[in-house]
């Protein structure tokens, strides 16, 4: 029965055997083989896994809201900077689904009373950031944002 995993040394040895690399060659380093495998994983394996097992790479991360701040960075390991879902989380760990809107649909100050508490429910994306559509004066640290996204796998290393 074969293993379902390989160490990087075993992977490099397998690649060298399969492509018949001479022992004294200097064209490719071991890191080149790992870089090729990482690239193939990112371009071929990950999209296939996501298309067949939709939530396999989904990861959630909570970011505490900061008073008077309405913009939060999308996690850097999100594949394609794409968010699957954004939730508002209260102190009781209750989730409130947020709705993505266009920047032009921002809330006027007259509407901010509607967005207090769990009704803080709209955001737009701008410059790799999630931007809340409310007056910054009502943002408090009693809530968190939960970003749900497809986690980019690590690069292969020796």
Short mmCIF file of C-alpha atoms in Angstrom, two decimals:
data_model
loop_
_atom_site.label_atom_id
_atom_site.label_comp_id
_atom_site.label_asym_id
_atom_site.label_seq_id
_atom_site.Cartn_x
_atom_site.Cartn_y
_atom_site.Cartn_z
CA UNK A 1 0.00 0.00 0.00
CA UNK A 2 1.42 3.40 -0.98
CA UNK A 3 1.61 6.47 1.24
CA UNK A 4 -0.72 9.40 0.72
CA UNK A 5 2.02 11.95 1.43
CA UNK A 6 5.67 12.61 0.61
CA UNK A 7 8.38 14.64 2.24
CA UNK A 8 10.02 17.23 0.01
CA UNK A 9 13.13 15.01 -0.26
CA UNK A 10 10.98 12.07 -1.43
CA UNK A 11 9.18 14.31 -3.93
CA UNK A 12 12.47 15.59 -5.40
CA UNK A 13 13.80 12.02 -5.62
CA UNK A 14 10.62 10.86 -7.37
CA UNK A 15 10.72 13.74 -9.87
CA UNK A 16 14.39 13.09 -10.61
CA UNK A 17 13.68 9.40 -11.27
CA UNK A 18 10.66 10.08 -13.46
CA UNK A 19 12.34 12.64 -15.71
CA UNK A 20 15.68 10.80 -15.72
CA UNK A 21 17.77 13.68 -14.39
CA UNK A 22 21.50 12.92 -14.61
CA UNK A 23 23.28 12.95 -11.25
CA UNK A 24 25.78 15.59 -12.41
CA UNK A 25 23.31 18.03 -13.97
CA UNK A 26 23.38 21.68 -12.89
CA UNK A 27 20.34 23.00 -14.77
CA UNK A 28 17.82 22.47 -11.98
CA UNK A 29 18.29 22.84 -8.24
CA UNK A 30 16.23 21.00 -5.65
CA UNK A 31 14.45 24.31 -4.94
CA UNK A 32 13.51 24.53 -8.66
CA UNK A 33 11.73 21.17 -8.37
CA UNK A 34 9.87 22.34 -5.26
CA UNK A 35 8.92 25.61 -7.00
CA UNK A 36 7.59 23.65 -10.01
CA UNK A 37 5.54 21.43 -7.70
CA UNK A 38 4.17 24.44 -5.78
CA UNK A 39 3.20 26.10 -9.05
CA UNK A 40 1.45 22.95 -10.27
CA UNK A 41 -0.38 22.65 -6.96
CA UNK A 42 -1.59 26.26 -7.15
CA UNK A 43 -2.53 26.19 -10.85
CA UNK A 44 -3.85 22.65 -11.20
CA UNK A 45 -4.54 20.79 -7.98
CA UNK A 46 -6.13 23.54 -5.86
CA UNK A 47 -8.69 24.66 -8.51
CA UNK A 48 -9.65 21.02 -9.15
CA UNK A 49 -10.10 20.30 -5.44
CA UNK A 50 -12.17 23.48 -4.98
CA UNK A 51 -14.41 22.60 -7.94
CA UNK A 52 -15.07 19.08 -6.61
CA UNK A 53 -14.92 19.62 -2.86
CA UNK A 54 -16.17 23.19 -2.64
CA UNK A 55 -15.31 23.96 0.98
CA UNK A 56 -12.13 21.92 1.40
CA UNK A 57 -9.82 24.95 1.60
CA UNK A 58 -12.25 27.25 3.44
CA UNK A 59 -10.74 28.96 6.46
CA UNK A 60 -12.32 31.51 8.81
CA UNK A 61 -10.54 34.33 10.57
CA UNK A 62 -12.00 36.80 13.08
CA UNK A 63 -10.89 40.43 13.10
CA UNK A 64 -12.00 42.59 16.04
CA UNK A 65 -13.60 45.85 15.02
CA UNK A 66 -11.64 48.92 16.05
CA UNK A 67 -13.50 52.02 17.21
CA UNK A 68 -13.81 54.65 14.44
CA UNK A 69 -12.29 52.31 11.80
CA UNK A 70 -14.35 51.18 8.83
CA UNK A 71 -11.70 49.52 6.59
CA UNK A 72 -10.14 46.09 7.22
CA UNK A 73 -7.59 44.22 5.09
CA UNK A 74 -8.63 41.04 3.30
CA UNK A 75 -6.43 38.23 4.69
CA UNK A 76 -3.26 37.95 2.58
CA UNK A 77 -3.59 34.16 2.15
CA UNK A 78 -7.05 34.38 0.55
CA UNK A 79 -6.83 32.80 -2.92
CA UNK A 80 -7.29 35.62 -5.41
CA UNK A 81 -8.18 37.99 -2.52
CA UNK A 82 -11.64 36.48 -2.73
CA UNK A 83 -13.92 36.25 0.29
CA UNK A 84 -16.47 33.45 0.46
CA UNK A 85 -18.53 35.07 3.24
CA UNK A 86 -18.31 37.96 5.68
CA UNK A 87 -20.14 37.83 9.00
CA UNK A 88 -20.54 40.20 11.89
CA UNK A 89 -19.92 38.39 15.18
CA UNK A 90 -21.22 39.76 18.47
CA UNK A 91 -19.83 39.13 21.97
CA UNK A 92 -22.08 36.05 22.31
CA UNK A 93 -20.50 34.49 19.18
CA UNK A 94 -23.74 35.00 17.21
CA UNK A 95 -23.22 35.35 13.45
CA UNK A 96 -24.98 37.95 11.32
CA UNK A 97 -24.51 37.60 7.58
CA UNK A 98 -23.28 40.73 5.86
CA UNK A 99 -24.26 41.79 2.36
CA UNK A 100 -21.79 43.04 -0.22
CA UNK A 101 -22.95 46.22 -1.94
CA UNK A 102 -21.48 48.66 -4.43
CA UNK A 103 -19.52 51.60 -3.08
CA UNK A 104 -22.23 53.91 -4.40
CA UNK A 105 -24.69 52.26 -1.97
CA UNK A 106 -23.02 53.71 1.13
CA UNK A 107 -25.16 54.75 4.07
CA UNK A 108 -25.91 58.39 4.75
CA UNK A 109 -25.62 59.71 8.30
CA UNK A 110 -29.43 59.81 8.55
CA UNK A 111 -29.48 56.02 8.10
CA UNK A 112 -26.87 55.16 10.75
CA UNK A 113 -29.42 54.51 13.51
CA UNK A 114 -30.69 51.57 11.45
CA UNK A 115 -27.18 50.06 11.43
CA UNK A 116 -26.53 49.97 15.16
CA UNK A 117 -26.12 46.57 16.80
CA UNK A 118 -26.57 43.45 14.68
CA UNK A 119 -27.92 45.49 11.74
CA UNK A 120 -24.40 46.63 10.82
CA UNK A 121 -24.80 44.51 7.74
CA UNK A 122 -23.36 46.00 4.55
CA UNK A 123 -19.86 46.30 3.13
CA UNK A 124 -18.06 46.91 -0.14
CA UNK A 125 -14.61 45.92 -1.40
CA UNK A 126 -12.02 48.56 -2.28
CA UNK A 127 -8.22 48.26 -2.64
CA UNK A 128 -8.05 44.78 -1.05
CA UNK A 129 -10.05 45.95 1.94
CA UNK A 130 -13.50 45.29 3.33
CA UNK A 131 -15.13 48.69 3.88
CA UNK A 132 -18.11 49.00 6.22
CA UNK A 133 -20.86 51.27 4.94
CA UNK A 134 -21.61 53.00 8.22
CA UNK A 135 -20.57 56.20 9.93
CA UNK A 136 -17.25 55.46 11.71
CA UNK A 137 -18.60 57.02 14.92
CA UNK A 138 -20.86 54.01 15.53
CA UNK A 139 -18.23 51.31 15.01
CA UNK A 140 -17.29 49.83 18.37
CA UNK A 141 -14.97 47.06 19.52
CA UNK A 142 -17.86 44.94 20.78
CA UNK A 143 -18.11 43.19 17.40
CA UNK A 144 -15.79 41.23 15.13
CA UNK A 145 -15.77 40.54 11.43
CA UNK A 146 -15.46 36.89 10.44
CA UNK A 147 -13.83 36.49 7.05
CA UNK A 148 -14.45 33.14 5.41
CA UNK A 149 -12.13 32.52 2.47
CA UNK A 150 -10.25 29.90 0.48
CA UNK A 151 -6.83 29.53 2.11
CA UNK A 152 -3.88 29.50 -0.28
CA UNK A 153 -1.70 26.45 0.49
CA UNK A 154 1.86 26.96 1.69
CA UNK A 155 4.73 26.80 -0.76
CA UNK A 156 6.73 23.56 -0.66
CA UNK A 157 10.07 23.87 1.12
CA UNK A 158 13.01 21.56 1.82
#
